[in-house]
Coordinates of N, CA and C in Angstrom, one line a residue:
M904 N -25.9 -6.8 21.3 CA -25.7 -6.7 19.9 C -24.4 -7.2 19.4
H905 N -23.4 -6.9 20.3 CA -22.0 -7.3 19.9 C -21.8 -8.8 20.0
G906 N -22.8 -9.6 20.6 CA -22.6 -11.0 20.7 C -22.6 -11.7 19.3
R907 N -23.2 -11.1 18.3 CA -23.2 -11.7 17.0 C -22.1 -11.0 16.1
Q908 N -21.5 -10.0 16.6 CA -20.4 -9.3 15.9 C -19.1 -9.5 16.6
R909 N -18.0 -9.6 15.8 CA -16.7 -9.7 16.4 C -15.7 -8.9 15.5
K910 N -14.8 -8.2 16.3 CA -13.8 -7.5 15.6 C -12.7 -8.5 15.2
I911 N -12.3 -8.4 13.9 CA -11.3 -9.4 13.4 C -9.9 -8.8 13.4
S912 N -9.8 -7.5 13.0 CA -8.5 -6.9 12.9 C -8.6 -5.4 12.8
T913 N -7.4 -4.8 13.1 CA -7.3 -3.3 13.0 C -6.1 -2.9 12.2
Y914 N -6.3 -1.9 11.4 CA -5.3 -1.3 10.5 C -5.2 0.2 10.8
Y915 N -3.9 0.6 11.1 CA -3.7 2.0 11.4 C -3.1 2.7 10.2
S916 N -3.7 3.9 10.0 CA -3.3 4.7 8.8 C -1.8 5.1 8.8
D917 N -1.1 4.9 7.8 CA 0.3 5.4 7.6 C 0.3 6.9 7.5
L918 N -0.8 7.5 7.2 CA -0.9 9.0 6.9 C -1.5 9.7 8.2
G919 N -1.6 9.0 9.3 CA -2.1 9.6 10.5 C -3.6 10.0 10.4
Q920 N -4.3 9.3 9.7 CA -5.8 9.6 9.5 C -6.7 8.7 10.4
G921 N -6.1 8.1 11.4 CA -6.9 7.2 12.2 C -6.7 5.7 12.0
Y922 N -7.7 4.9 12.1 CA -7.6 3.5 11.9 C -8.9 2.9 11.4
A923 N -8.8 1.7 10.9 CA -9.9 1.0 10.4 C -10.0 -0.4 11.1
E924 N -11.2 -0.7 11.5 CA -11.4 -2.0 12.1 C -12.3 -2.9 11.2
V925 N -11.8 -4.1 11.0 CA -12.6 -5.1 10.2 C -13.4 -5.9 11.2
W926 N -14.7 -6.0 11.0 CA -15.7 -6.7 11.8 C -16.4 -7.7 11.0
M927 N -16.9 -8.7 11.7 CA -17.7 -9.8 11.0 C -19.0 -9.9 11.8
D928 N -20.1 -9.8 11.1 CA -21.5 -10.0 11.7 C -21.8 -11.5 11.3
F929 N -21.8 -12.3 12.3 CA -22.0 -13.8 12.0 C -23.4 -14.1 11.8
K930 N -24.4 -13.3 12.3 CA -25.8 -13.6 12.1 C -26.1 -13.3 10.7
E931 N -25.7 -12.1 10.2 CA -26.0 -11.6 8.9 C -25.0 -12.2 7.8
E932 N -23.9 -12.8 8.3 CA -22.9 -13.3 7.5 C -22.3 -12.2 6.5
V933 N -22.0 -11.1 7.1 CA -21.4 -10.0 6.3 C -20.3 -9.4 7.1
A934 N -19.2 -9.1 6.4 CA -18.1 -8.4 6.9 C -18.2 -6.9 6.7
F935 N -17.7 -6.1 7.6 CA -17.7 -4.6 7.4 C -16.5 -3.9 8.0
I936 N -16.3 -2.7 7.6 CA -15.2 -1.9 8.1 C -15.7 -0.7 8.8
K937 N -15.2 -0.5 10.0 CA -15.5 0.8 10.8 C -14.3 1.6 10.7
Y938 N -14.5 2.9 10.3 CA -13.3 3.8 10.2 C -13.4 4.9 11.3
F939 N -12.3 5.1 12.0 CA -12.2 6.0 13.1 C -11.1 7.0 12.9
D940 N -11.3 8.2 13.4 CA -10.3 9.2 13.3 C -9.3 9.1 14.5
D941 N -8.4 10.0 14.6 CA -7.3 9.9 15.7 C -7.9 10.1 17.1
N942 N -9.2 10.6 17.1 CA -9.8 10.8 18.4 C -10.8 9.7 18.8
D943 N -10.6 8.6 18.1 CA -11.5 7.4 18.3 C -13.0 7.6 18.0
V944 N -13.2 8.6 17.1 CA -14.6 8.9 16.7 C -14.9 8.2 15.3
K945 N -15.9 7.3 15.3 CA -16.2 6.6 14.0 C -16.8 7.7 13.1
F946 N -16.2 7.7 11.8 CA -16.7 8.6 10.8 C -17.3 7.9 9.6
F947 N -17.1 6.6 9.5 CA -17.7 5.9 8.3 C -17.7 4.4 8.6
E948 N -18.7 3.8 8.0 CA -18.8 2.3 8.1 C -19.2 1.8 6.7
E949 N -18.6 0.7 6.3 CA -18.7 0.2 4.9 C -18.9 -1.3 5.0
D950 N -20.1 -1.7 4.4 CA -20.4 -3.2 4.4 C -19.8 -3.8 3.1
Y951 N -19.5 -5.1 3.3 CA -19.0 -5.9 2.2 C -19.7 -7.2 2.0
P952 N -21.0 -7.1 1.6 CA -21.8 -8.4 1.4 C -21.2 -9.3 0.4
N953 N -21.2 -10.6 0.7 CA -20.7 -11.6 -0.3 C -19.2 -11.5 -0.6
K954 N -18.5 -10.9 0.3 CA -17.0 -10.9 0.2 C -16.3 -11.7 1.3
A955 N -15.2 -12.3 0.9 CA -14.5 -13.1 1.9 C -13.8 -12.1 2.9
I956 N -13.5 -12.6 4.1 CA -12.9 -11.7 5.1 C -11.5 -11.2 4.7
G957 N -10.8 -12.0 3.9 CA -9.5 -11.6 3.4 C -9.6 -10.4 2.4
Y958 N -10.7 -10.4 1.6 CA -10.9 -9.3 0.7 C -11.2 -8.0 1.5
V959 N -12.0 -8.1 2.6 CA -12.3 -7.0 3.4 C -11.0 -6.5 4.2
E960 N -10.2 -7.4 4.6 CA -9.0 -7.0 5.3 C -8.0 -6.3 4.3
D961 N -8.0 -6.8 3.1 CA -7.2 -6.1 2.1 C -7.7 -4.7 1.8
A962 N -9.0 -4.5 1.8 CA -9.6 -3.1 1.6 C -9.2 -2.2 2.8
A963 N -9.2 -2.7 4.0 CA -8.9 -1.9 5.2 C -7.4 -1.6 5.1
E964 N -6.6 -2.5 4.8 CA -5.1 -2.3 4.7 C -4.8 -1.3 3.6
N965 N -5.5 -1.4 2.4 CA -5.3 -0.4 1.3 C -5.7 1.0 1.8
W966 N -6.7 1.1 2.6 CA -7.1 2.5 3.1 C -6.0 3.0 4.0
A967 N -5.5 2.1 4.9 CA -4.4 2.5 5.8 C -3.2 3.0 5.1
L968 N -2.9 2.4 3.9 CA -1.7 2.7 3.1 C -2.0 3.9 2.3
G969 N -3.2 4.4 2.2 CA -3.5 5.6 1.4 C -3.9 5.2 0.0
I970 N -4.1 4.0 -0.4 CA -4.4 3.5 -1.7 C -5.9 3.6 -1.9
K971 N -6.7 3.2 -1.0 CA -8.2 3.2 -1.1 C -8.7 4.5 -0.6
K972 N -9.6 5.1 -1.4 CA -10.3 6.3 -1.0 C -11.7 5.9 -0.6
L973 N -12.2 6.6 0.4 CA -13.6 6.4 0.9 C -14.6 7.2 0.1
E974 N -15.7 6.6 -0.2 CA -16.8 7.3 -0.9 C -18.1 7.1 -0.2
G975 N -18.9 8.1 -0.1 CA -20.2 8.0 0.5 C -20.5 9.1 1.5
N976 N -21.5 8.9 2.3 CA -21.9 9.9 3.3 C -21.1 9.6 4.6
F977 N -20.4 10.6 5.0 CA -19.6 10.5 6.2 C -20.3 11.0 7.5
Q978 N -20.1 10.3 8.6 CA -20.7 10.7 9.9 C -19.7 11.7 10.6
G979 N -19.5 12.8 10.0 CA -18.5 13.7 10.6 C -17.8 14.4 9.5
R980 N -16.5 14.7 9.7 CA -15.7 15.4 8.7 C -14.3 14.7 8.6
L981 N -13.8 14.8 7.5 CA -12.4 14.3 7.2 C -11.5 15.4 7.3
I982 N -10.4 15.2 7.9 CA -9.4 16.3 8.1 C -8.2 16.0 7.1

């Protein structure tokens, strides 16, 4: 499955809340962000259909800086 997906970049939270990885699914042509806590447990994933990779990287960086808040159903809990 990872053959069609590639990690593009990683952004670490300035607030110690883990990190965000920007991924690209080349088959589906969609970028997405995987959010992990400090224990490397994924707690959220967010798709960005029809958005440029730069837009998605900006979103991940904004989350790392504490500007962007996550909304939706989380796979776990936020601390």
